[in-house]
N, CA, C and O atoms as a DFTB+ gen file, in Angstrom:
748 C
 N C O
     1  1     102.227     101.432     109.176
     2  2     101.808     102.705     109.714
     3  2     102.315     102.883     111.128
     4  3     102.776     101.944     111.775
     5  1     102.215     104.103     111.579
     6  2     102.570     104.455     112.950
     7  2     101.486     105.383     113.476
     8  3     101.147     106.374     112.830
     9  1     100.944     105.066     114.642
    10  2      99.985     105.926     115.321
    11  2     100.542     106.203     116.699
    12  3     101.038     105.298     117.371
    13  1     100.459     107.470     117.128
    14  2     101.087     107.875     118.377
    15  2     100.083     108.494     119.343
    16  3      98.927     108.757     119.010
    17  1     100.587     108.714     120.567
    18  2      99.798     109.466     121.543
    19  2      99.519     110.851     120.985
    20  3     100.218     111.325     120.090
    21  1      98.493     111.491     121.523
    22  2      98.073     112.792     121.007
    23  2      99.166     113.856     121.110
    24  3      99.179     114.792     120.310
    25  1     100.080     113.736     122.070
    26  2     101.084     114.776     122.261
    27  2     102.433     114.443     121.602
    28  3     103.448     115.070     121.906
    29  1     102.433     113.471     120.716
    30  2     103.704     113.046     120.118
    31  2     103.509     112.803     118.634
    32  3     102.610     112.058     118.244
    33  1     104.335     113.416     117.803
    34  2     104.220     113.307     116.354
    35  2     105.072     112.146     115.841
    36  3     106.232     112.013     116.230
    37  1     104.499     111.292     114.958
    38  2     105.304     110.204     114.404
    39  2     106.411     110.747     113.513
    40  3     106.254     111.779     112.861
    41  1     107.513     110.047     113.496
    42  2     108.629     110.420     112.651
    43  2     108.376     109.860     111.252
    44  3     108.351     108.641     111.086
    45  1     108.186     110.724     110.227
    46  2     107.889     110.209     108.888
    47  2     109.025     109.366     108.308
    48  3     108.783     108.541     107.427
    49  1     110.249     109.555     108.778
    50  2     111.358     108.738     108.291
    51  2     111.190     107.279     108.713
    52  3     111.660     106.376     108.019
    53  1     110.522     107.041     109.845
    54  2     110.288     105.660     110.284
    55  2     109.358     104.943     109.318
    56  3     109.573     103.774     108.998
    57  1     108.322     105.640     108.850
    58  2     107.417     105.027     107.879
    59  2     108.169     104.764     106.581
    60  3     107.992     103.712     105.967
    61  1     109.009     105.709     106.156
    62  2     109.824     105.496     104.956
    63  2     110.716     104.267     105.113
    64  3     110.863     103.482     104.176
    65  1     111.311     104.097     106.294
    66  2     112.149     102.924     106.535
    67  2     111.334     101.644     106.480
    68  3     111.806     100.631     105.965
    69  1     110.106     101.677     107.010
    70  2     109.253     100.499     106.944
    71  2     108.940     100.152     105.497
    72  3     108.982      98.983     105.114
    73  1     108.623     101.168     104.685
    74  2     108.312     100.921     103.285
    75  2     109.515     100.375     102.535
    76  3     109.378      99.521     101.659
    77  1     110.688     100.870     102.883
    78  2     111.906     100.368     102.263
    79  2     112.141      98.910     102.648
    80  3     112.747      98.153     101.890
    81  1     111.660      98.520     103.828
    82  2     111.829      97.144     104.291
    83  2     111.002      96.137     103.516
    84  3     111.219      94.932     103.639
    85  1     110.053      96.615     102.718
    86  2     109.269      95.719     101.872
    87  2     110.111      95.404     100.648
    88  3     110.544      96.307      99.932
    89  1     110.336      94.153     100.416
    90  2     111.193      93.742      99.310
    91  2     110.400      93.857      98.011
    92  3     109.754      92.904      97.573
    93  1     110.460      95.011      97.420
    94  2     109.782      95.252      96.147
    95  2     110.508      96.398      95.442
    96  3     109.971      97.502      95.346
    97  1     111.717      96.147      94.952
    98  2     112.500      97.236      94.372
    99  2     111.836      97.890      93.165
   100  3     112.162      99.028      92.830
   101  1     110.911      97.194      92.505
   102  2     110.246      97.788      91.350
   103  2     109.237      98.858      91.749
   104  3     108.758      99.608      90.898
   105  1     108.915      98.933      93.027
   106  2     107.938      99.910      93.496
   107  2     108.631     101.067      94.207
   108  3     109.059     100.936      95.354
   109  1     108.737     102.175      93.532
   110  2     109.312     103.335      94.187
   111  2     108.237     104.342      94.572
   112  3     108.539     105.364      95.188
   113  1     106.990     104.067      94.216
   114  2     105.870     104.932      94.546
   115  2     105.062     104.321      95.687
   116  3     104.961     103.100      95.806
   117  1     104.500     105.171      96.509
   118  2     103.589     104.683      97.540
   119  2     102.601     105.773      97.881
   120  3     102.857     106.958      97.666
   121  1     101.463     105.354      98.419
   122  2     100.432     106.283      98.888
   123  2     100.638     106.491     100.372
   124  3     100.959     105.552     101.101
   125  1     100.452     107.740     100.826
   126  2     100.698     108.035     102.233
   127  2      99.680     109.038     102.748
   128  3      99.253     109.941     102.028
   129  1      99.296     108.863     104.020
   130  2      98.459     109.813     104.746
   131  2      99.188     110.159     106.036
   132  3      99.760     109.283     106.685
   133  1      99.168     111.427     106.404
   134  2      99.803     111.812     107.665
   135  2      99.044     112.963     108.302
   136  3      98.662     113.919     107.627
   137  1      98.830     112.863     109.608
   138  2      98.342     113.983     110.396
   139  2      99.168     114.018     111.674
   140  3     100.211     113.367     111.751
   141  1      98.722     114.765     112.677
   142  2      99.567     114.922     113.859
   143  2      99.805     113.616     114.603
   144  3     100.878     113.435     115.177
   145  1      98.845     112.706     114.614
   146  2      99.016     111.481     115.387
   147  2      99.212     110.215     114.585
   148  3      99.411     109.146     115.162
   149  1      99.161     110.310     113.249
   150  2      99.238     109.093     112.445
   151  2     100.036     109.319     111.167
   152  3      99.965     110.381     110.549
   153  1     100.783     108.315     110.794
   154  2     101.463     108.265     109.503
   155  2     101.207     106.877     108.943
   156  3     101.672     105.881     109.498
   157  1     100.473     106.811     107.852
   158  2     100.044     105.540     107.288
   159  2     100.384     105.544     105.802
   160  3     100.159     106.536     105.109
   161  1     100.924     104.434     105.321
   162  2     101.285     104.355     103.907
   163  2     101.109     102.937     103.400
   164  3     101.008     101.991     104.182
   165  1     101.074     102.800     102.081
   166  2     100.965     101.489     101.460
   167  2     101.890     101.433     100.248
   168  3     101.984     102.374      99.461
   169  1     102.553     100.318     100.134
   170  2     103.428     100.018      98.988
   171  2     103.334      98.505      98.823
   172  3     103.911      97.757      99.613
   173  1     102.609      98.050      97.797
   174  2     102.254      96.639      97.734
   175  2     102.628      96.010      96.398
   176  3     102.128      96.433      95.356
   177  1     103.504      95.003      96.415
   178  2     103.914      94.359      95.167
   179  2     102.839      93.483      94.529
   180  3     102.927      93.183      93.338
   181  1     101.824      93.065      95.292
   182  2     100.795      92.179      94.741
   183  2      99.584      92.939      94.223
   184  3      98.710      92.345      93.592
   185  1      99.518      94.221      94.474
   186  2      98.384      95.000      94.023
   187  2      97.156      94.865      94.891
   188  3      96.081      95.299      94.479
   189  1      97.262      94.283      96.079
   190  2      96.115      94.104      96.969
   191  2      96.017      95.220      98.006
   192  3      94.992      95.354      98.673
   193  1      97.053      96.004      98.145
   194  2      97.063      97.049      99.157
   195  2      96.437      98.323      98.641
   196  3      96.552      98.654      97.461
   197  1      95.775      99.037      99.535
   198  2      95.205     100.317      99.138
   199  2      95.105     101.231     100.353
   200  3      95.055     100.785     101.499
   201  1      95.077     102.511     100.057
   202  2      94.920     103.549     101.072
   203  2      93.732     104.408     100.662
   204  3      93.626     104.821      99.508
   205  1      92.848     104.672     101.602
   206  2      91.687     105.522     101.346
   207  2      91.583     106.525     102.478
   208  3      91.732     106.173     103.649
   209  1      91.325     107.773     102.125
   210  2      91.091     108.793     103.147
   211  2      89.871     109.614     102.758
   212  3      89.611     109.860     101.580
   213  1      89.136     110.026     103.773
   214  2      88.057     110.985     103.608
   215  2      88.085     111.895     104.831
   216  3      89.076     111.905     105.562
   217  1      87.030     112.652     105.068
   218  2      87.051     113.594     106.187
   219  2      87.036     112.910     107.548
   220  3      87.393     113.531     108.550
   221  1      86.630     111.643     107.606
   222  2      86.527     110.943     108.880
   223  2      87.608     109.888     109.119
   224  3      88.053     109.697     110.251
   225  1      88.032     109.204     108.050
   226  2      88.886     108.034     108.212
   227  2      90.088     108.043     107.273
   228  3      90.067     108.635     106.194
   229  1      91.125     107.367     107.728
   230  2      92.244     106.972     106.865
   231  2      92.339     105.456     107.039
   232  3      92.527     104.961     108.151
   233  1      92.209     104.737     105.945
   234  2      92.176     103.277     105.991
   235  2      93.269     102.735     105.091
   236  3      93.387     103.121     103.928
   237  1      94.064     101.836     105.646
   238  2      95.059     101.133     104.855
   239  2      94.739      99.656     104.955
   240  3      94.414      99.147     106.027
   241  1      94.835      98.971     103.818
   242  2      94.494      97.547     103.839
   243  2      95.385      96.773     102.885
   244  3      95.893      97.294     101.892
   245  1      95.547      95.531     103.227
   246  2      96.186      94.540     102.372
   247  2      95.149      93.432     102.287
   248  3      95.072      92.578     103.171
   249  1      94.350      93.446     101.221
   250  2      93.248      92.487     101.246
   251  2      92.692      92.137      99.873
   252  3      92.868      92.835      98.875
   253  1      92.013      91.010      99.907
   254  2      91.174      90.529      98.822
   255  2      89.823      90.260      99.460
   256  3      89.670      89.327     100.248
   257  1      88.854      91.078      99.115
   258  2      87.523      90.921      99.686
   259  2      86.670      90.035      98.791
   260  3      86.628      90.222      97.575
   261  1      85.992      89.071      99.398
   262  2      85.017      88.263      98.669
   263  2      83.717      89.055      98.593
   264  3      83.418      89.846      99.488
   265  1      82.965      88.854      97.562
   266  2      81.638      89.469      97.397
   267  2      81.686      90.990      97.486
   268  3      80.865      91.605      98.166
   269  1      82.655      91.595      96.795
   270  2      82.736      93.058      96.792
   271  2      81.445      93.690      96.279
   272  3      80.991      94.707      96.803
   273  1      80.858      93.078      95.250
   274  2      79.637      93.646      94.677
   275  2      78.513      93.662      95.706
   276  3      77.790      94.654      95.811
   277  1      78.352      92.577      96.469
   278  2      77.314      92.526      97.501
   279  2      77.568      93.564      98.589
   280  3      76.639      94.225      99.053
   281  1      78.823      93.703      98.993
   282  2      79.157      94.712      99.996
   283  2      78.843      96.117      99.493
   284  3      78.315      96.944     100.235
   285  1      79.169      96.382      98.236
   286  2      78.889      97.706      97.677
   287  2      77.398      98.003      97.685
   288  3      76.999      99.136      97.954
   289  1      76.564      97.001      97.392
   290  2      75.107      97.192      97.437
   291  2      74.672      97.505      98.865
   292  3      73.905      98.443      99.083
   293  1      75.152      96.729      99.845
   294  2      74.781      96.939     101.245
   295  2      75.238      98.306     101.765
   296  3      74.621      98.877     102.665
   297  1      76.318      98.816     101.190
   298  2      76.886     100.086     101.661
   299  2      76.505     101.269     100.776
   300  3      77.002     102.379     100.967
   301  1      75.628     101.030      99.812
   302  2      75.195     102.077      98.879
   303  2      76.356     102.707      98.119
   304  3      76.369     103.913      97.873
   305  1      77.321     101.887      97.755
   306  2      78.419     102.356      96.918
   307  2      78.056     102.063      95.470
   308  3      77.477     101.019      95.171
   309  1      78.386     102.960      94.595
   310  2      77.921     102.839      93.217
   311  2      78.670     101.824      92.381
   312  3      78.098     101.258      91.449
   313  1      79.934     101.579      92.688
   314  2      80.728     100.720      91.815
   315  2      81.396      99.605      92.598
   316  3      81.925      99.833      93.686
   317  1      81.372      98.410      92.051
   318  2      82.051      97.281      92.675
   319  2      83.562      97.390      92.511
   320  3      84.307      96.610      93.105
   321  1      84.023      98.358      91.704
   322  2      85.459      98.545      91.511
   323  2      86.088      99.388      92.616
   324  3      87.286      99.667      92.575
   325  1      85.303      99.790      93.589
   326  2      85.833     100.602      94.681
   327  2      86.998      99.872      95.345
   328  3      87.037      98.642      95.374
   329  1      87.939     100.639      95.874
   330  2      89.082     100.024      96.553
   331  2      88.609      99.328      97.825
   332  3      87.608      99.710      98.430
   333  1      89.352      98.306      98.209
   334  2      89.020      97.580      99.438
   335  2      89.033      98.522     100.637
   336  3      88.199      98.398     101.534
   337  1      89.972      99.460     100.658
   338  2      90.059     100.384     101.798
   339  2      88.843     101.294     101.882
   340  3      88.379     101.599     102.981
   341  1      88.316     101.735     100.737
   342  2      87.103     102.557     100.767
   343  2      85.921     101.729     101.259
   344  3      85.114     102.211     102.054
   345  1      85.813     100.491     100.795
   346  2      84.733      99.616     101.246
   347  2      84.827      99.406     102.755
   348  3      83.812      99.437     103.451
   349  1      86.038      99.195     103.261
   350  2      86.223      99.014     104.706
   351  2      85.845     100.277     105.480
   352  3      85.255     100.186     106.557
   353  1      86.177     101.445     104.946
   354  2      85.819     102.705     105.614
   355  2      84.307     102.849     105.715
   356  3      83.779     103.204     106.769
   357  1      83.616     102.572     104.622
   358  2      82.157     102.688     104.623
   359  2      81.520     101.613     105.506
   360  3      80.508     101.868     106.159
   361  1      82.105     100.416     105.529
   362  2      81.598      99.348     106.395
   363  2      81.790      99.730     107.869
   364  3      80.913      99.474     108.693
   365  1      82.920     100.334     108.196
   366  2      83.175     100.769     109.567
   367  2      82.211     101.891     109.958
   368  3      81.725     101.941     111.088
   369  1      81.948     102.777     109.020
   370  2      81.018     103.873     109.270
   371  2      79.609     103.327     109.548
   372  3      78.891     103.864     110.391
   373  1      79.220     102.267     108.844
   374  2      77.875     101.701     109.002
   375  2      77.780     100.739     110.183
   376  3      76.827     100.809     110.959
   377  1      78.763      99.835     110.331
   378  2      78.652      98.755     111.307
   379  2      79.625      98.866     112.476
   380  3      79.571      98.046     113.393
   381  1      80.505      99.849     112.465
   382  2      81.491      99.971     113.528
   383  2      82.417      98.763     113.545
   384  3      82.733      98.202     112.496
   385  1      82.846      98.370     114.721
   386  2      83.768      97.243     114.848
   387  2      83.151      95.913     114.439
   388  3      83.874      94.938     114.236
   389  1      81.840      95.857     114.314
   390  2      81.170      94.639     113.850
   391  2      81.381      94.395     112.361
   392  3      80.943      93.368     111.843
   393  1      82.036      95.308     111.668
   394  2      82.245      95.140     110.232
   395  2      82.905      93.808     109.910
   396  3      82.660      93.255     108.838
   397  1      83.734      93.276     110.802
   398  2      84.408      92.001     110.532
   399  2      83.411      90.848     110.403
   400  3      83.748      89.809     109.836
   401  1      82.195      91.014     110.918
   402  2      81.163      89.991     110.770
   403  2      80.539      90.019     109.374
   404  3      79.899      89.053     108.959
   405  1      80.723      91.114     108.657
   406  2      80.094      91.283     107.348
   407  2      81.048      91.071     106.183
   408  3      80.608      90.977     105.037
   409  1      82.332      90.996     106.452
   410  2      83.287      90.864     105.353
   411  2      83.934      89.484     105.375
   412  3      84.092      88.862     106.425
   413  1      84.298      89.033     104.192
   414  2      84.982      87.745     104.050
   415  2      86.100      87.932     103.035
   416  3      86.045      88.820     102.184
   417  1      87.103      87.089     103.140
   418  2      88.236      87.160     102.229
   419  2      89.530      87.048     103.004
   420  3      89.552      86.604     104.152
   421  1      90.595      87.454     102.363
   422  2      91.919      87.489     102.990
   423  2      92.246      88.951     103.220
   424  3      92.323      89.719     102.261
   425  1      92.441      89.361     104.483
   426  2      92.632      90.785     104.723
   427  2      93.359      91.072     106.027
   428  3      93.315      90.301     106.985
   429  1      94.021      92.203     106.018
   430  2      94.547      92.858     107.210
   431  2      94.315      94.342     106.968
   432  3      94.565      94.835     105.868
   433  1      93.844      95.056     107.973
   434  2      93.550      96.474     107.775
   435  2      93.745      97.262     109.057
   436  3      93.773      96.710     110.157
   437  1      93.877      98.565     108.882
   438  2      93.910      99.509     110.000
   439  2      93.051     100.698     109.608
   440  3      93.176     101.235     108.507
   441  1      92.181     101.102     110.519
   442  2      91.297     102.247     110.293
   443  2      91.627     103.304     111.339
   444  3      91.435     103.081     112.535
   445  1      92.120     104.447     110.891
   446  2      92.413     105.579     111.766
   447  2      91.212     106.508     111.712
   448  3      90.903     107.067     110.660
   449  1      90.524     106.676     112.856
   450  2      89.393     107.587     112.948
   451  2      89.955     108.962     113.268
   452  3      90.439     109.203     114.374
   453  1      89.890     109.859     112.294
   454  2      90.478     111.189     112.441
   455  2      89.745     112.026     113.492
   456  3      90.343     112.888     114.135
   457  1      88.463     111.769     113.657
   458  2      87.657     112.567     114.586
   459  2      87.899     112.135     116.030
   460  3      88.229     112.967     116.874
   461  1      87.739     110.843     116.324
   462  2      87.918     110.353     117.696
   463  2      89.375     110.035     118.015
   464  3      89.717     109.773     119.168
   465  1      90.240     110.057     116.986
   466  2      91.672     109.775     117.126
   467  2      91.889     108.389     117.727
   468  3      92.667     108.207     118.664
   469  1      91.171     107.414     117.154
   470  2      91.289     106.019     117.584
   471  2      91.692     105.152     116.396
   472  3      91.472     105.507     115.238
   473  1      92.284     104.013     116.716
   474  2      92.734     103.077     115.702
   475  2      92.011     101.751     115.893
   476  3      91.963     101.224     117.005
   477  1      91.452     101.212     114.824
   478  2      90.828      99.897     114.841
   479  2      91.517      99.052     113.775
   480  3      91.633      99.467     112.622
   481  1      91.972      97.862     114.170
   482  2      92.707      96.978     113.257
   483  2      92.050      95.610     113.242
   484  3      91.426      95.196     114.219
   485  1      92.195      94.918     112.132
   486  2      91.651      93.572     112.045
   487  2      92.345      92.767     110.967
   488  3      93.068      93.297     110.123
   489  1      92.099      91.459     111.026
   490  2      92.622      90.570     109.986
   491  2      91.675      89.399     109.825
   492  3      90.802      89.167     110.662
   493  1      91.858      88.664     108.739
   494  2      90.939      87.570     108.440
   495  2      91.090      86.445     109.462
   496  3      92.114      86.323     110.133
   497  1      90.063      85.643     109.559
   498  2      89.989      84.593     110.577
   499  2      91.032      83.493     110.407
   500  3      91.436      82.864     111.385
   501  1      91.470      83.255     109.167
   502  2      92.394      82.153     108.912
   503  2      93.849      82.590     108.889
   504  3      94.739      81.748     108.764
   505  1      94.108      83.865     109.003
   506  2      95.480      84.347     109.070
   507  2      96.223      84.315     107.754
   508  3      97.454      84.285     107.740
   509  1      95.503      84.321     106.654
   510  2      96.152      84.320     105.346
   511  2      97.056      85.543     105.202
   512  3      98.177      85.439     104.704
   513  1      96.566      86.688     105.636
   514  2      97.370      87.903     105.633
   515  2      97.616      88.291     107.091
   516  3      96.669      88.597     107.814
   517  1      98.859      88.282     107.524
   518  2      99.136      88.596     108.928
   519  2      98.986      90.083     109.226
   520  3      98.984      90.916     108.320
   521  1      98.862      90.392     110.489
   522  2      98.867      91.773     110.962
   523  2      99.884      91.826     112.095
   524  3      99.634      91.317     113.187
   525  1     101.027      92.441     111.830
   526  2     102.108      92.521     112.821
   527  2     102.121      93.915     113.437
   528  3     101.748      94.896     112.793
   529  1     102.560      93.987     114.705
   530  2     102.599      95.291     115.369
   531  2     103.679      95.316     116.442
   532  3     104.128      94.280     116.931
   533  1     104.074      96.517     116.786
   534  2     105.025      96.771     117.865
   535  2     104.444      97.895     118.696
   536  3     104.164      98.974     118.173
   537  1     104.261      97.657     119.977
   538  2     103.586      98.592     120.865
   539  2     104.559      99.163     121.879
   540  3     105.297      98.423     122.529
   541  1     104.559     100.495     122.014
   542  2     105.329     101.160     123.062
   543  2     104.363     102.030     123.867
   544  3     103.167     102.072     123.579
   545  1     104.886     102.715     124.868
   546  2     104.035     103.599     125.661
   547  2     103.607     104.834     124.865
   548  3     102.655     105.514     125.249
   549  1     104.296     105.131     123.765
   550  2     103.988     106.317     122.979
   551  2     103.335     106.023     121.635
   552  3     102.702     106.904     121.053
   553  1     103.478     104.802     121.135
   554  2     102.977     104.562     119.780
   555  2     102.748     103.081     119.501
   556  3     103.140     102.203     120.269
   557  1     102.102     102.850     118.376
   558  2     101.984     101.520     117.810
   559  2     102.432     101.622     116.359
   560  3     102.007     102.515     115.626
   561  1     103.284     100.708     115.960
   562  2     103.699     100.595     114.565
   563  2     103.119      99.283     114.064
   564  3     103.135      98.285     114.785
   565  1     102.603      99.268     112.834
   566  2     101.945      98.073     112.334
   567  2     102.204      97.895     110.844
   568  3     102.501      98.849     110.125
   569  1     102.085      96.648     110.401
   570  2     102.266      96.307     108.992
   571  2     101.634      94.944     108.743
   572  3     101.304      94.220     109.682
   573  1     101.469      94.605     107.472
   574  2     100.901      93.290     107.155
   575  2     101.989      92.229     107.040
   576  3     101.773      91.173     106.446
   577  1     103.145      92.509     107.605
   578  2     104.247      91.551     107.702
   579  2     105.188      92.077     108.781
   580  3     105.214      93.281     109.038
   581  1     105.948      91.212     109.406
   582  2     106.854      91.668     110.463
   583  2     108.151      92.255     109.916
   584  3     108.820      93.004     110.629
   585  1     108.529      91.944     108.685
   586  2     109.801      92.435     108.151
   587  2     109.878      93.962     108.042
   588  3     110.912      94.527     108.396
   589  1     108.829      94.663     107.567
   590  2     108.916      96.130     107.571
   591  2     109.080      96.701     108.979
   592  3     109.759      97.711     109.164
   593  1     108.464      96.064     109.967
   594  2     108.620      96.536     111.343
   595  2     110.042      96.321     111.834
   596  3     110.591      97.160     112.547
   597  1     110.638      95.197     111.452
   598  2     112.010      94.915     111.871
   599  2     112.989      95.913     111.272
   600  3     114.072      96.121     111.819
   601  1     112.621      96.537     110.151
   602  2     113.513      97.518     109.530
   603  2     113.262      98.933     110.034
   604  3     114.009      99.849     109.690
   605  1     112.223      99.127     110.843
   606  2     111.859     100.455     111.319
   607  2     112.880     100.978     112.319
   608  3     113.458     100.221     113.099
   609  1     113.087     102.283     112.276
   610  2     114.034     102.896     113.200
   611  2     113.588     102.713     114.638
   612  3     112.391     102.660     114.922
   613  1     114.512     102.622     115.511
   614  2     114.340     102.565     116.966
   615  2     113.660     101.310     117.499
   616  3     113.406     101.234     118.701
   617  1     113.358     100.336     116.673
   618  2     112.816      99.093     117.207
   619  2     113.961      98.126     117.480
   620  3     114.905      98.043     116.694
   621  1     113.886      97.399     118.585
   622  2     114.915      96.397     118.836
   623  2     114.841      95.299     117.787
   624  3     113.762      94.946     117.313
   625  1     115.977      94.778     117.439
   626  2     116.021      93.744     116.414
   627  2     116.518      92.417     116.978
   628  3     117.114      91.612     116.262
   629  1     116.270      92.199     118.257
   630  2     116.683      90.960     118.889
   631  2     115.870      89.796     118.346
   632  3     114.661      89.910     118.142
   633  1     116.533      88.695     118.118
   634  2     115.876      87.489     117.629
   635  2     115.122      86.826     118.775
   636  3     115.624      86.752     119.897
   637  1     113.930      86.352     118.490
   638  2     113.114      85.628     119.455
   639  2     113.526      84.156     119.375
   640  3     112.984      83.394     118.574
   641  1     114.476      83.770     120.202
   642  2     115.026      82.417     120.152
   643  2     113.989      81.338     120.453
   644  3     114.039      80.253     119.873
   645  1     113.064      81.621     121.342
   646  2     112.021      80.651     121.668
   647  2     111.163      80.367     120.442
   648  3     110.873      79.211     120.131
   649  1     110.758      81.429     119.747
   650  2     109.960      81.254     118.537
   651  2     110.760      80.501     117.473
   652  3     110.248      79.586     116.829
   653  1     112.016      80.897     117.299
   654  2     112.861      80.289     116.276
   655  2     113.040      78.790     116.531
   656  3     112.944      77.988     115.603
   657  1     113.296      78.416     117.770
   658  2     113.457      77.005     118.109
   659  2     112.158      76.241     117.851
   660  3     112.187      75.138     117.306
   661  1     111.028      76.815     118.236
   662  2     109.730      76.170     117.977
   663  2     109.485      76.028     116.485
   664  3     108.965      75.006     116.038
   665  1     109.848      77.028     115.717
   666  2     109.647      76.993     114.274
   667  2     110.482      75.881     113.628
   668  3     109.990      75.122     112.793
   669  1     111.747      75.802     114.030
   670  2     112.638      74.778     113.476
   671  2     112.115      73.381     113.811
   672  3     112.208      72.466     112.994
   673  1     111.572      73.225     115.000
   674  2     111.024      71.925     115.426
   675  2     109.639      71.655     114.842
   676  3     109.107      70.553     114.977
   677  1     109.064      72.657     114.199
   678  2     107.724      72.494     113.645
   679  2     106.641      72.511     114.698
   680  3     105.569      71.939     114.500
   681  1     106.910      73.164     115.824
   682  2     105.985      73.161     116.958
   683  2     105.553      74.568     117.360
   684  3     105.446      74.856     118.552
   685  1     105.306      75.437     116.406
   686  2     104.907      76.800     116.742
   687  2     103.465      76.786     117.229
   688  3     102.540      76.520     116.462
   689  1     103.288      77.074     118.503
   690  2     101.957      77.122     119.095
   691  2     101.617      78.529     119.587
   692  3     100.477      78.800     119.967
   693  1     102.594      79.406     119.579
   694  2     102.378      80.784     120.002
   695  2     102.098      81.611     118.750
   696  3     103.018      82.009     118.036
   697  1     100.820      81.863     118.497
   698  2     100.429      82.532     117.268
   699  2     100.479      84.052     117.372
   700  3     100.060      84.744     116.444
   701  1     100.979      84.577     118.475
   702  2     101.151      86.024     118.610
   703  2     102.599      86.445     118.405
   704  3     102.857      87.613     118.113
   705  1     103.545      85.533     118.549
   706  2     104.967      85.865     118.435
   707  2     105.424      85.868     116.983
   708  3     104.747      85.349     116.095
   709  1     106.586      86.466     116.769
   710  2     107.250      86.492     115.466
   711  2     108.725      86.183     115.704
   712  3     109.131      86.018     116.854
   713  1     109.533      86.100     114.659
   714  2     110.961      85.849     114.852
   715  2     111.706      86.966     115.594
   716  3     112.863      86.780     115.970
   717  1     111.066      88.121     115.810
   718  2     111.704      89.242     116.477
   719  2     111.042      89.512     117.820
   720  3     109.815      89.546     117.917
   721  1     111.857      89.706     118.859
   722  2     111.339      90.069     120.182
   723  2     110.580      91.387     120.097
   724  3     111.045      92.339     119.470
   725  1     109.435      91.437     120.715
   726  2     108.662      92.685     120.791
   727  2     107.751      92.933     119.604
   728  3     106.818      93.728     119.712
   729  1     107.988      92.287     118.488
   730  2     107.100      92.416     117.340
   731  2     106.106      91.259     117.435
   732  3     106.487      90.089     117.420
   733  1     104.836      91.610     117.532
   734  2     103.772      90.624     117.708
   735  2     102.868      90.608     116.491
   736  3     103.004      91.444     115.597
   737  1     101.947      89.659     116.458
   738  2     100.961      89.620     115.395
   739  2      99.611      89.275     116.001
   740  3      99.528      88.593     117.022
   741  1      98.562      89.753     115.359
   742  2      97.229      89.399     115.814
   743  2      97.018      87.916     115.580
   744  3      97.264      87.432     114.476
   745  1      96.565      87.171     116.601
   746  2      96.351      85.733     116.413
   747  2      95.127      85.464     115.524
   748  3      94.799      84.307     115.260
């Protein structure tokens, strides 16, 4: 996804380029939400990704939630088959940013609050599913992997030699860096 300052519209072609950067040629369909400050989409080869929108939120997630049935009961949702993104939206509505204390599993998500025009992102404690991002003065681009970001238009594609050398030596201690300069991940 891409979220921008209030006075700047995201380029939808950049999101398309990010989706193309996901190596899943069998998937030519994707779900997308766009308003003036946000363009969010999901295209997931494992079937764990989902997009949910309502009048307040647009939520994109790449996740496997543990105890979905228990969460649905706590959130007064009728069916345990609800998408992970809908469950996250309702959890955010009920618990705010503390929702991460109530959920367990493997996850990375972004919640765009359409009313306050704010973005809240999170990922699981063990880093099973990464959350990568690129931040500029005008926008943030994010994905559950750094490769779609590396394929996005206008992002530098310089190799992070320090990270690469640490990786080859088996000594990666910087859990915010990625193989690309400027593309970071939530630790």
